[in-house]
Coordinates of C-alpha atoms and ligand atoms in Angstrom, one line a residue:
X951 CA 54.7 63.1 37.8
X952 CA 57.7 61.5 36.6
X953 CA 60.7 60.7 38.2
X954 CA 62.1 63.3 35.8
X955 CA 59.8 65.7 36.0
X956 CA 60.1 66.1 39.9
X957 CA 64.1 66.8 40.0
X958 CA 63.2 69.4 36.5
X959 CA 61.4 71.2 39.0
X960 CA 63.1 71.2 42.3
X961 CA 66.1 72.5 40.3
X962 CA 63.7 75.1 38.8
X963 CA 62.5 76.3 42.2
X964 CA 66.1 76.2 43.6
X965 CA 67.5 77.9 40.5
X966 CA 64.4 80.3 41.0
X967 CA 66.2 81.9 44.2
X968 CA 68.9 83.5 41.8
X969 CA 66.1 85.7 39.7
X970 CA 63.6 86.3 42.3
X971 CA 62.0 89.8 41.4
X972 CA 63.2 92.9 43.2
X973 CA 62.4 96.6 42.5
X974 CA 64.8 99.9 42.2
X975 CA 63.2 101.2 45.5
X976 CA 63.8 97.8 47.7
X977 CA 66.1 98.5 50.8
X978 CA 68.7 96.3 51.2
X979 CA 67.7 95.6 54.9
X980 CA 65.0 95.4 56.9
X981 CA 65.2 95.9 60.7
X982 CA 62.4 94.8 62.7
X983 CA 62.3 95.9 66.1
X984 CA 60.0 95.3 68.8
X985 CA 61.0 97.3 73.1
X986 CA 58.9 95.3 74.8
X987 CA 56.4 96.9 77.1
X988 CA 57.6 100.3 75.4
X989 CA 54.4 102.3 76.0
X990 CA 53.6 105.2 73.7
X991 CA 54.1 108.0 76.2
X992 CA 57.8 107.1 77.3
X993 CA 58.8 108.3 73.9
X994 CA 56.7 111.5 74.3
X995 CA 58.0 112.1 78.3
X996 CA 61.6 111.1 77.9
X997 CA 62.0 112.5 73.9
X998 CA 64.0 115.4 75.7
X999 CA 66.8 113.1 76.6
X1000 CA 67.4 111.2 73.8
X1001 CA 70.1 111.5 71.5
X1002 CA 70.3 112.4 67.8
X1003 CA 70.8 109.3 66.2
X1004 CA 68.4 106.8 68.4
X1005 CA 64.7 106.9 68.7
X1006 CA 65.0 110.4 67.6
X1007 CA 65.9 109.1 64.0
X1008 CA 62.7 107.6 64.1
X1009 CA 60.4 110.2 65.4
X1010 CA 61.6 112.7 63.3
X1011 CA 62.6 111.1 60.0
X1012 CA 60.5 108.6 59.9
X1013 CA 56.8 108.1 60.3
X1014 CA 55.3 107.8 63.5
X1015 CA 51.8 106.7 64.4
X1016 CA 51.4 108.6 67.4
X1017 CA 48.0 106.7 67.8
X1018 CA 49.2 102.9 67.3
X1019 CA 46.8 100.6 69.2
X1020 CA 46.7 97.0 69.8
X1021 CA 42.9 95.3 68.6
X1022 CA 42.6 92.7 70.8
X1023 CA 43.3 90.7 74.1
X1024 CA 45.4 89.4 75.8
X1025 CA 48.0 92.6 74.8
X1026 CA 51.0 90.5 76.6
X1027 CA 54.3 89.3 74.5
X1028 CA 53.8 85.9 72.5
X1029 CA 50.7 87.4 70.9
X1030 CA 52.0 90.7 70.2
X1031 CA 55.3 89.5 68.8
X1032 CA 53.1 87.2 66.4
X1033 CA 51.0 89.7 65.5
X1034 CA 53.1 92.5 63.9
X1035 CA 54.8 90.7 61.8
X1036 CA 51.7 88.6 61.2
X1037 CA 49.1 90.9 60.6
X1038 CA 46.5 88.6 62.6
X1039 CA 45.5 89.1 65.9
X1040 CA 45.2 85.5 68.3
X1041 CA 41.8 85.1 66.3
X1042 CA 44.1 84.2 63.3
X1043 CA 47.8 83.6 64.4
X1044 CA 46.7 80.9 67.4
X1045 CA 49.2 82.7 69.2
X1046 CA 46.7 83.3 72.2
X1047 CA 49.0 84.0 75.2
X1048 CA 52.7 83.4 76.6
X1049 CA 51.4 80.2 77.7
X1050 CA 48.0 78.7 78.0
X1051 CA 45.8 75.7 78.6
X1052 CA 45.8 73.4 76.3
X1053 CA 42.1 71.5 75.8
X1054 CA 43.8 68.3 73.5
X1055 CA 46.7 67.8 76.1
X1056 CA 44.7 69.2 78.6
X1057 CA 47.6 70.8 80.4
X1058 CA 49.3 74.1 80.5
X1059 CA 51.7 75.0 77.1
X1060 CA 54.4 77.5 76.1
X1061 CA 53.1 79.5 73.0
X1062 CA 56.7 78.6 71.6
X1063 CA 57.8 75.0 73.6
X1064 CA 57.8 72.4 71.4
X1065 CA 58.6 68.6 73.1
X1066 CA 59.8 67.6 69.5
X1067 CA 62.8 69.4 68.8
X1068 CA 66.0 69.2 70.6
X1069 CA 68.5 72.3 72.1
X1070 CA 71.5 73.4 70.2
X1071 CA 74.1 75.0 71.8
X1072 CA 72.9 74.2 75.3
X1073 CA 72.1 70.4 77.2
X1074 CA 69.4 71.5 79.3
X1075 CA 65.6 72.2 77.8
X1076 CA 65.6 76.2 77.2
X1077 CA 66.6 75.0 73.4
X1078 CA 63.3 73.2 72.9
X1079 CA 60.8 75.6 71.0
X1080 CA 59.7 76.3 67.5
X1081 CA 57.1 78.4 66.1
X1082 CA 55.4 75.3 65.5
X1083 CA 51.7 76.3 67.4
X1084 CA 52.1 80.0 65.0
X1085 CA 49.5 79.3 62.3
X1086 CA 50.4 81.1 59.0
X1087 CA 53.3 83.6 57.9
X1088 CA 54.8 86.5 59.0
X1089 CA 56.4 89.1 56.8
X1090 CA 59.8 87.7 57.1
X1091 CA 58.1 84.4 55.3
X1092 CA 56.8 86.7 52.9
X1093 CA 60.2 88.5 52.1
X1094 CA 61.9 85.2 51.5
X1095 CA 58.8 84.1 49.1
X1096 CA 59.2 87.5 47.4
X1097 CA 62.8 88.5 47.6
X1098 CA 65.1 85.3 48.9
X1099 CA 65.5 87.2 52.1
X1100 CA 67.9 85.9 54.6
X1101 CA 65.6 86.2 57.8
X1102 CA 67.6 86.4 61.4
X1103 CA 65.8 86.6 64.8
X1104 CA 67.2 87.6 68.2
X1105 CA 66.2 88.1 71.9
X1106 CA 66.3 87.1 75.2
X1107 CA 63.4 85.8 75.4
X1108 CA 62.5 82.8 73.1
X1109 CA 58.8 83.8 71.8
X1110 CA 60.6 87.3 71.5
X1111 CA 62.8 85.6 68.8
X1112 CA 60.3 83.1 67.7
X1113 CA 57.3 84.4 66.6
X1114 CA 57.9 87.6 64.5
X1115 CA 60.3 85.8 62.6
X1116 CA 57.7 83.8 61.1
X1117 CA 58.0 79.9 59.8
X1118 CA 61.6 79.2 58.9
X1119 CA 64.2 82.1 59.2
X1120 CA 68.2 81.7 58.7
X1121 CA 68.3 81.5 62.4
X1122 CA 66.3 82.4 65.5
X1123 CA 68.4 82.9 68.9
X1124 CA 67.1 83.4 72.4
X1125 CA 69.1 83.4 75.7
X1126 CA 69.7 80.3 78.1
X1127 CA 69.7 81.9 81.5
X1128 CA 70.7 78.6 82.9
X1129 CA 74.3 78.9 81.0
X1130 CA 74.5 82.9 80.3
X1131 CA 74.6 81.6 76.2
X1132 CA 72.4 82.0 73.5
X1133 CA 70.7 79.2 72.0
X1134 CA 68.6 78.0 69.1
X1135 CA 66.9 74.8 68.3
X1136 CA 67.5 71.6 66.0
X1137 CA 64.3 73.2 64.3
X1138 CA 66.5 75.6 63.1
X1139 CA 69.4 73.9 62.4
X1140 CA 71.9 71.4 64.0
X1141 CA 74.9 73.1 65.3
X1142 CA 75.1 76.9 66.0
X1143 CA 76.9 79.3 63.9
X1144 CA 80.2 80.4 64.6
X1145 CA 79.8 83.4 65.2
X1146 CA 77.3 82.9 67.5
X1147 CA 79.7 80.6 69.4
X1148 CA 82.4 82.9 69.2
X1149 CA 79.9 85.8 70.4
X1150 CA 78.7 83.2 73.6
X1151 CA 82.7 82.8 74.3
X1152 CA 83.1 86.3 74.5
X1153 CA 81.0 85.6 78.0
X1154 CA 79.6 88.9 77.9
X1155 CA 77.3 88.0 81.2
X1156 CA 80.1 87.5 83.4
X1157 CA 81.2 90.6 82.5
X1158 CA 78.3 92.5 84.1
X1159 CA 79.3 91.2 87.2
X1160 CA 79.3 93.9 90.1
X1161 CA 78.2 96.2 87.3
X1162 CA 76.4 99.2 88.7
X1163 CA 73.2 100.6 87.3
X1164 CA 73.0 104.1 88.2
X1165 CA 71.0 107.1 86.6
X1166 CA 72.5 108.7 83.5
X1167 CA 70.7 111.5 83.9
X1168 CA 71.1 114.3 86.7
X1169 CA 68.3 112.9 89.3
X1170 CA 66.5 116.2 89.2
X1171 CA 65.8 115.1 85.5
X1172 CA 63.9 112.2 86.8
X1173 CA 60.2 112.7 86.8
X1174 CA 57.8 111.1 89.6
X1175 CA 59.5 109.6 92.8
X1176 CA 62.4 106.9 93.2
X1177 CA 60.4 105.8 96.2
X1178 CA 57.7 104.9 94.3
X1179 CA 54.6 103.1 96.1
X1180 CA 54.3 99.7 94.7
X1181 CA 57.3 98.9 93.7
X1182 CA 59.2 95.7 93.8
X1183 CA 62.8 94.4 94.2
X1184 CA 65.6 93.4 91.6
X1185 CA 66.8 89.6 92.1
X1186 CA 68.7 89.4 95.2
X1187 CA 67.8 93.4 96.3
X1188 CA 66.5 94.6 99.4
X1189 CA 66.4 98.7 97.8
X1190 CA 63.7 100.0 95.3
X1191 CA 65.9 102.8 94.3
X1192 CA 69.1 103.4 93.1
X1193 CA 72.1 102.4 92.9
X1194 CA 71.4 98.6 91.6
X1195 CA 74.4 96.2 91.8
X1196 CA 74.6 93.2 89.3
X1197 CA 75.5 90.0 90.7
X1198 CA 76.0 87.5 88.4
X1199 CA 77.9 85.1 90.7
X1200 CA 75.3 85.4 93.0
X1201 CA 71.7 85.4 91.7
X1202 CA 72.4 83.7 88.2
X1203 CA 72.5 84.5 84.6
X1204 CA 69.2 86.1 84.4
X1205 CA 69.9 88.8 87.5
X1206 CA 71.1 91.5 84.6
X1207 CA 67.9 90.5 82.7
X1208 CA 65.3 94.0 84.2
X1209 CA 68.5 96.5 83.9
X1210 CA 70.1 98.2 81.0
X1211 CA 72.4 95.4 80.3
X1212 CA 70.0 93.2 79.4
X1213 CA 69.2 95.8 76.1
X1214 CA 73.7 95.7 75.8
X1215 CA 73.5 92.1 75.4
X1216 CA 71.1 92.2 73.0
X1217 CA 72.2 95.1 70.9
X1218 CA 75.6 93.2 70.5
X1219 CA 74.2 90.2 69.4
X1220 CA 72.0 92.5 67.2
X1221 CA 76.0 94.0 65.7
X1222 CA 77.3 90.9 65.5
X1223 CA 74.2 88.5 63.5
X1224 CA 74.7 92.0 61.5
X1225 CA 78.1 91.0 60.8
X1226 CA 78.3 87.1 61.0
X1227 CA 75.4 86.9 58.8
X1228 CA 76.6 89.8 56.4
X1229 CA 73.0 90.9 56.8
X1230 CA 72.0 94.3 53.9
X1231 CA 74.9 93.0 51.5
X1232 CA 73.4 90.7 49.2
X1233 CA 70.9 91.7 46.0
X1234 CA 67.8 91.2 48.1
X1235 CA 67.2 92.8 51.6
X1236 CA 67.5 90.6 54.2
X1237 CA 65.4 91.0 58.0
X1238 CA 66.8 91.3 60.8
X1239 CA 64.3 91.1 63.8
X1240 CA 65.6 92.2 67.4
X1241 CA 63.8 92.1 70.5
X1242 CA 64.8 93.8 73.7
X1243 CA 63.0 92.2 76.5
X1244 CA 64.4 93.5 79.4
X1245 CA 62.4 97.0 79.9
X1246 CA 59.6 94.6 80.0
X1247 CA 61.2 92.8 83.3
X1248 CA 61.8 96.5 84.8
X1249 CA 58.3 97.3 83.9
X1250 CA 56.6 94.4 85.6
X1251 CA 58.9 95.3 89.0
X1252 CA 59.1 99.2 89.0
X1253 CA 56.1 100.2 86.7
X1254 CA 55.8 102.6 84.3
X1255 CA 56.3 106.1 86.7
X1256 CA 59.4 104.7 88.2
X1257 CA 63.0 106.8 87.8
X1258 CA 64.2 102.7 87.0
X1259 CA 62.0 103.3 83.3
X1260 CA 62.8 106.5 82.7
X1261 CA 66.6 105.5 83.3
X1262 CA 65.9 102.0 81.0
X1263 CA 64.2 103.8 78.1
X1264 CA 66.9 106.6 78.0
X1265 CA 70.2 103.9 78.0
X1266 CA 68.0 101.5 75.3
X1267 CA 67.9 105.3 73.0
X1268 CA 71.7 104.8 73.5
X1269 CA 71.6 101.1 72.4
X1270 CA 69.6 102.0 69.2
X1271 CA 72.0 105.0 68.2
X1272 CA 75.1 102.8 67.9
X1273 CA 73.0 100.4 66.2
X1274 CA 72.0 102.9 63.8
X1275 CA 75.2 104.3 63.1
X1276 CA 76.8 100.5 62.9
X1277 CA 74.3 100.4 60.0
X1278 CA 74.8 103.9 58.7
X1279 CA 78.6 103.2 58.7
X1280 CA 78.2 99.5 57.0
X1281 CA 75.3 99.6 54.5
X1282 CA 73.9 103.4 54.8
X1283 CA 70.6 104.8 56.4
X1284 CA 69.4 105.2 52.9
X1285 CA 69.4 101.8 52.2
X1286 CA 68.0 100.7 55.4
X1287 CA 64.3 100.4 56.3
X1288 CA 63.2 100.3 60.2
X1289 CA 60.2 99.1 61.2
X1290 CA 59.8 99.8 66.0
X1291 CA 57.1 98.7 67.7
X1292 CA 55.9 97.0 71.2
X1293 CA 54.3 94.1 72.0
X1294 CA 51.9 95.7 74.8
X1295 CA 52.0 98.3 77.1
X1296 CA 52.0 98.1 81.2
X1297 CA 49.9 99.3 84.0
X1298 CA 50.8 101.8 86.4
X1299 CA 50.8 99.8 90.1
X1300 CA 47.5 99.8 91.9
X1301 CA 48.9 101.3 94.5
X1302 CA 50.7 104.4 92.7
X1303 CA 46.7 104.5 90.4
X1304 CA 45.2 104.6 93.8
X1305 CA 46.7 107.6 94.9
X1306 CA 46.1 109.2 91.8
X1307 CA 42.8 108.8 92.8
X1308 CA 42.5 106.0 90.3
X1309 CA 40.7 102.7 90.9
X1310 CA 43.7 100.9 91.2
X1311 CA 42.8 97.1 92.7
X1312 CA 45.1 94.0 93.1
X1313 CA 42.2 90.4 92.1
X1314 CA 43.7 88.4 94.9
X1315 CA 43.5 85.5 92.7
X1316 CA 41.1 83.7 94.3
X1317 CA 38.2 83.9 91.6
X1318 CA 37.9 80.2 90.0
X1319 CA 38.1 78.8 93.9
X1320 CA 35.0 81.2 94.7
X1321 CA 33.5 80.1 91.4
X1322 CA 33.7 76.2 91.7
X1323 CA 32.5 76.6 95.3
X1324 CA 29.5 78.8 93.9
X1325 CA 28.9 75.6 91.1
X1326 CA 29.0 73.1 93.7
X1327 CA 26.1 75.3 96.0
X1328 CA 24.0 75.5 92.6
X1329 CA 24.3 72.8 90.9
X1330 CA 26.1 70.2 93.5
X1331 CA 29.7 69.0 93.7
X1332 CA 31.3 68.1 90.3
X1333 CA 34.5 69.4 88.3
X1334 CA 33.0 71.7 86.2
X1335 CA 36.0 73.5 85.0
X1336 CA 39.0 71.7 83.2
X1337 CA 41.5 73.8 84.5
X1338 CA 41.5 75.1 87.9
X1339 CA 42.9 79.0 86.9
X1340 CA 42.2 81.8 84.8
X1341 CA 43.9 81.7 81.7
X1342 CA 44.0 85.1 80.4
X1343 CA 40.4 85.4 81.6
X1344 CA 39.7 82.0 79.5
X1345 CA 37.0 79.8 81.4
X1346 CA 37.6 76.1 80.4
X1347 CA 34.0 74.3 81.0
X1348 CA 34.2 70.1 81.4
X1349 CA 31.3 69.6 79.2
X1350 CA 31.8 65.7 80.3
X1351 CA 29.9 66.8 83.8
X1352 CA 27.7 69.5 82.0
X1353 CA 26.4 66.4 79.8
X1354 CA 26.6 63.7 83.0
X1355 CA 24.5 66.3 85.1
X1356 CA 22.5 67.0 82.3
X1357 CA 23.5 71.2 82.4
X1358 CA 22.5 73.0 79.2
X1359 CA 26.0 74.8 78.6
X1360 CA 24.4 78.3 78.1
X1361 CA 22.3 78.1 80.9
X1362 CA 25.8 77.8 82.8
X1363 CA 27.4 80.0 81.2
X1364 CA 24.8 82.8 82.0
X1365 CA 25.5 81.8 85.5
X1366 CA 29.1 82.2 85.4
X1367 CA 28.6 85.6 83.9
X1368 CA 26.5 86.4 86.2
X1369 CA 28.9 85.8 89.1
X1370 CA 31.2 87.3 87.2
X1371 CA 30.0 90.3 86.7
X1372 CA 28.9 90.3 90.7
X1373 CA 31.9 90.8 91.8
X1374 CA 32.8 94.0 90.9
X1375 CA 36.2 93.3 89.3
X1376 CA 35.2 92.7 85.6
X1377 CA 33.7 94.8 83.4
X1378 CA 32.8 92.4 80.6
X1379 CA 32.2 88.8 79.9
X1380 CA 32.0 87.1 76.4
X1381 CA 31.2 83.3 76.1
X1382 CA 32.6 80.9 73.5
X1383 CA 28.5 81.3 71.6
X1384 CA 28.6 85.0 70.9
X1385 CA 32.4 85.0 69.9
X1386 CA 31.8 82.3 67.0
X1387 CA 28.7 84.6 66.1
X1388 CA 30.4 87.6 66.5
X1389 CA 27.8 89.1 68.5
X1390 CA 30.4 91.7 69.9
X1391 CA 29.7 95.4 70.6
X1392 CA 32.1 98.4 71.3
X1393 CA 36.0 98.2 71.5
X1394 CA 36.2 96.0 74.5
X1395 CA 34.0 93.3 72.6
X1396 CA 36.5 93.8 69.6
X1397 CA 39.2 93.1 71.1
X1398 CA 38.0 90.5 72.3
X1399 CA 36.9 89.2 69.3
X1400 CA 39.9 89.8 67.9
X1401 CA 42.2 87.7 70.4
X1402 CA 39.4 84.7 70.4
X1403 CA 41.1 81.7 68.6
X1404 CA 38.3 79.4 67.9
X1405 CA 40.3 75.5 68.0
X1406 CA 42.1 76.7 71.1
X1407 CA 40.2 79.6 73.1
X1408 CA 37.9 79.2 76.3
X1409 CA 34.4 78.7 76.8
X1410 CA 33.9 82.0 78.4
X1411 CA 36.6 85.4 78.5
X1412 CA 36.8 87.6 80.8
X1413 CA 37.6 91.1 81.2
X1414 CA 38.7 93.1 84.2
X1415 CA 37.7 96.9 84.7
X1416 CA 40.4 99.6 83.9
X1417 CA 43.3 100.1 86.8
X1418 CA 42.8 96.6 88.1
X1419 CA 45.7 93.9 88.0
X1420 CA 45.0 90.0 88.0
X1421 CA 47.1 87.5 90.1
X1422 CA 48.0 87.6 93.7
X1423 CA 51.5 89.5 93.6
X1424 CA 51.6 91.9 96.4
X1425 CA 54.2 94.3 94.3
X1426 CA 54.9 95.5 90.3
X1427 CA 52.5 94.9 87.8
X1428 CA 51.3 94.0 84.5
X1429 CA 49.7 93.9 81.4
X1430 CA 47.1 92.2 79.2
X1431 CA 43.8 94.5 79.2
X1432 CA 42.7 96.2 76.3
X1433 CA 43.0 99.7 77.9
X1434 CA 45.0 102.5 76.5
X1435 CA 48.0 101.5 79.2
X1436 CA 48.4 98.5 77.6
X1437 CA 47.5 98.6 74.0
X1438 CA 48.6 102.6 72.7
X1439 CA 52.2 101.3 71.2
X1440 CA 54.5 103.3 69.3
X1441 CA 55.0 102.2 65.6
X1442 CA 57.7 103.9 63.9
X1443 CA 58.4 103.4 60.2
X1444 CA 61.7 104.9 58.7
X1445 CA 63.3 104.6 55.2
X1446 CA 63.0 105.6 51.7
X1447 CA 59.3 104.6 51.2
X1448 CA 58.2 106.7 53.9
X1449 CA 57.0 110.2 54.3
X1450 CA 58.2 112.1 57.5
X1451 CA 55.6 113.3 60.0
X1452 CA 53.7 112.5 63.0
X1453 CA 50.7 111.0 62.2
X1454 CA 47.8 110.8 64.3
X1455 CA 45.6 108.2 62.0
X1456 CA 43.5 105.6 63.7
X1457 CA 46.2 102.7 63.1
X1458 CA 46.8 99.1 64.6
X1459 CA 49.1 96.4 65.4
X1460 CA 47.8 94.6 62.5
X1461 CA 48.6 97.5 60.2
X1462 CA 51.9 97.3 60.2
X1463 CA 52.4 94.1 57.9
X1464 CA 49.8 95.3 55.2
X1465 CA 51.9 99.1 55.8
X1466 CA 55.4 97.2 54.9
X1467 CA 53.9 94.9 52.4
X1468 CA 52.9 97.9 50.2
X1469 CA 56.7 99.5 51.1
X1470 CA 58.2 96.9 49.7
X1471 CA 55.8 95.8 47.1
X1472 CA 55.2 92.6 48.4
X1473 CA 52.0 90.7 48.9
X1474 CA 51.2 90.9 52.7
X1475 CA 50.8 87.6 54.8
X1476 CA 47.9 85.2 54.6
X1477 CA 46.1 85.9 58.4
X1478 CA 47.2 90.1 57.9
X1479 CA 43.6 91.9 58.6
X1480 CA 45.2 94.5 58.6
X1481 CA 45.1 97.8 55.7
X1482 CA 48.1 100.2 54.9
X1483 CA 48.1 103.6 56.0
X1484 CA 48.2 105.2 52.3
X1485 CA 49.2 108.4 53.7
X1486 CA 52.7 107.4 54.9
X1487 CA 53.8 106.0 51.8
X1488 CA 56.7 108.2 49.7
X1489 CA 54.7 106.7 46.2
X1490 CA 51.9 104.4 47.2
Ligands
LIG1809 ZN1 56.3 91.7 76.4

């Protein structure tokens, strides 16, 4: 191509931006919103208490999948914020946990830290991440291929703003708990925006200092107890009920991070990218994708039967009404489409499941130490594993001993199972053989399947039984199984394109791109496996 020839069409693709196709029906913004660890049944328990204008605006005039399930494992948040967006489970997307072990560096990574890209608006390291290991596109690519769109990402936590917001948004923002400021990398750009800077200078952390979190609610409105067993402490606490106290001065930035400010901060960052950006007034709609993180760190400390969850869920309906009336005030409802999900779901505590009469079990952690000493008995001392912990149930084999001991890798791998499956705390173990065949059965195996990355997954996966919780915390708990307390989301679709109603249809995580692909008339991204739920759709 000539020297010609290359600027003709460089200014033919730039010019291209001004004439991009749109169609009569096209909203002029799209809000993507992910509460993370929002399990379905907080909007079903707490619904009475909401207000008008918040969730309630979804559930009742917009479309909710009342059934919405996450198709693979690990259901924690990198993966699930690369996935809805994405279409892909980890099998496609890469994005195979918040962090795991990597086999070429053969260490531990962030699913979003990136060693090549420098912080901006902060000197310490929380700048450094891009959505560089994210393999593909998300919808937000997608609407800037179609439409132009001006794509802006926000959270607290970085993968929160990373990954939905797919290769190469307007801007991506996460907070730096270090300074109490949000921050973005020189991926992104080199310098922040001003608003941004002018919203860090409003110092909106400091302000929470000697906040008190106390119920909204009268406390007979509270289900379940506030002495709930299981239960762990707020930074700096020594109570696990109310009244909370923030301390900022005391315990750091990141103290307000598991209480209802958390969601404050982030809804006015969500108000003013709305504003600084002028987001919904342009020809083309724009995305804006918000994350609120911090019923996820209440979660993890209270669980989900706590009066601290109840309390978080009904203050974050609060949030989302004045965010929906900013945006019926500024651009209009009607020419707004909302997309709410949740990256995962949580587990009750073992403790509270237990007295349900549930088999609620805390793994002690000590399951790769019992397993190398088991390998050394059968097969004599050597480093058979190359990392010495679990990785979202990943088994890493050392195939350099396998091969210097001369080990066929499946006869050790039927051994590990074996174990495995001995000890009574998994229910299922795939190795890396039947995953590349796809010799799966039954929704535990799909899942599985699903969240098996082939360049970067294990050698083995494991999968522990319903009610139990990995890792050797003696409080709280988590999240990652395929079970219905993880995976059953809500997704909530509102706007023009869609039809009303509660909807009960077998749906997943990955249907939600392929669902707002055919809303907006759009092809769908490359990894989405995903299929539109026809019956949702104002004219399909
Ligand atoms: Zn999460």
């Amino acid at each position: 191509m000539t020297k010609f020839n290359q600027v003709f069409w460089v200014l033919v693709a730039w010019l291209g931006l001004s004439v991009l196709p749109a169609h009569a029906q096209a909203p002029k913004l799209v809000v993507a919103i992910v509460v993370d660890q929002l399990r379905y049944d907080y909007l079903e328990r707490f619904e009475p208490h909401f207000s008008t204008n918040g969730f309630r605006l979804l559930m009742e005039r917009g479309a909710f999948m009342t059934f919405g399930r996450y198709n693979y494992v690990p259901t924690v948040t990198g993966p699930g914020h690369a996935s809805y967006l994405s279409g892909g489970g980890p099998a496609m997307h890469g994005i195979m946990g918040n962090s795991w072990f990597d086999k070429k560096t053969r260490q531990d990574v962030s699913c979003v830290s990136d060693s090549k890209v420098q912080s901006v608006g902060t000197t310490n390291s929380s700048g450094k991440a891009s959505p560089h290991r994210f393999i593909g596109a998300t919808m937000a690519d997608q609407m800037r291929l179609h439409f132009g769109s001006k794509v802006i990402s926000a959270s607290i936590k970085d993968r929160g703003s990373i990954l939905a917001a797919g290769k190469k948004p307007a801007g991506a923002y996460w907070y730096d708990a270090d300074t109490g400021r949000f921050v973005t990398s020189s991926y992104y750009m080199q310098e922040l925006p001003s608003w941004v800077k002018e919203f860090n200078n409003r110092e909106l952390p400091q302000s929470y200092e000697g906040r008190v979190w106390e119920r909204l609610l009268p406390e007979d409105s509270y289900h379940y107890s506030d002495q709930g067993i299981g239960e762990g402490r707020l930074q700096g606490e020594t109570n696990t009920v109310f009244n909370h106290i923030v301390a900022v001065s005391t315990n750091g930035f990141d103290t307000f991070y598991s209480t209802p400010f958390g969601d404050h901060l982030t809804t006015e960052l969500g108000l003013a990218a709305l504003k600084g950006e002028a987001l919904g007034q342009g020809q083309h709609p724009d995305l804006l994708c918000l994350s609120f993180s911090s019923l996820d760190g209440c979660g993890h400390i209270f669980g989900p039967y706590s009066h601290e969850i109840q309390d978080m869920v009904v203050r974050l309906d609060r949030q989302l009404e004045r965010l929906f009336n900013h945006l019926e005030q500024t651009i209009g409802m009607d020419n707004v489409t909302v997309v709410l999900t949740s990256d995962h779901g949580v587990a009750p505590t073992p403790e509270f499941a237990k007295a349900m009469g549930l088999n609620g079990t805390r793994e002690g952690g000590n399951f790769m130490t019992d397993l190398m000493a088991r390998m050394d008995q059968e097969y004599g001392a050597g480093k058979y594993f190359l990392s010495p912990s679990l990785s979202y149930g990943n088994i890493f084999l050392n195939y350099q001993t396998l091969k210097e001991k001369q080990l066929a890798p499946t006869a050790v791998m039927s051994f590990i199972r074996d174990y495995a499956l001995s000890t009574g705390f998994y229910q299922a173990c795939y190795t890396r053989e039947q995953l590349l065949d796809g010799r799966v059965s039954g929704w535990i195996g799909q899942c599985v399947l699903n969240g098996f990355n082939a360049e970067r997954s294990g050698d083995l996966v494991l999968v522990n039984k319903p009610f139990a919780i990995p890792g050797s915390s003696k409080t709280g708990t988590t999240h990652g199984s395929p079970y219905s307390y993880d995976s059953h989301v809500p997704i909530l679709f509102y706007g023009k394109a869609f039809k009303p109603g509660r909807y009960a249809d077998e749906f997943y995580i990955t249907d939600i791109a392929a669902t707002l692909a055919s809303a907006l008339r759009i092809e769908g991204p490359p990894g989405s496996i995903g299929k539109p739920c026809v019956r949702i759709l104002a004219t399909p």
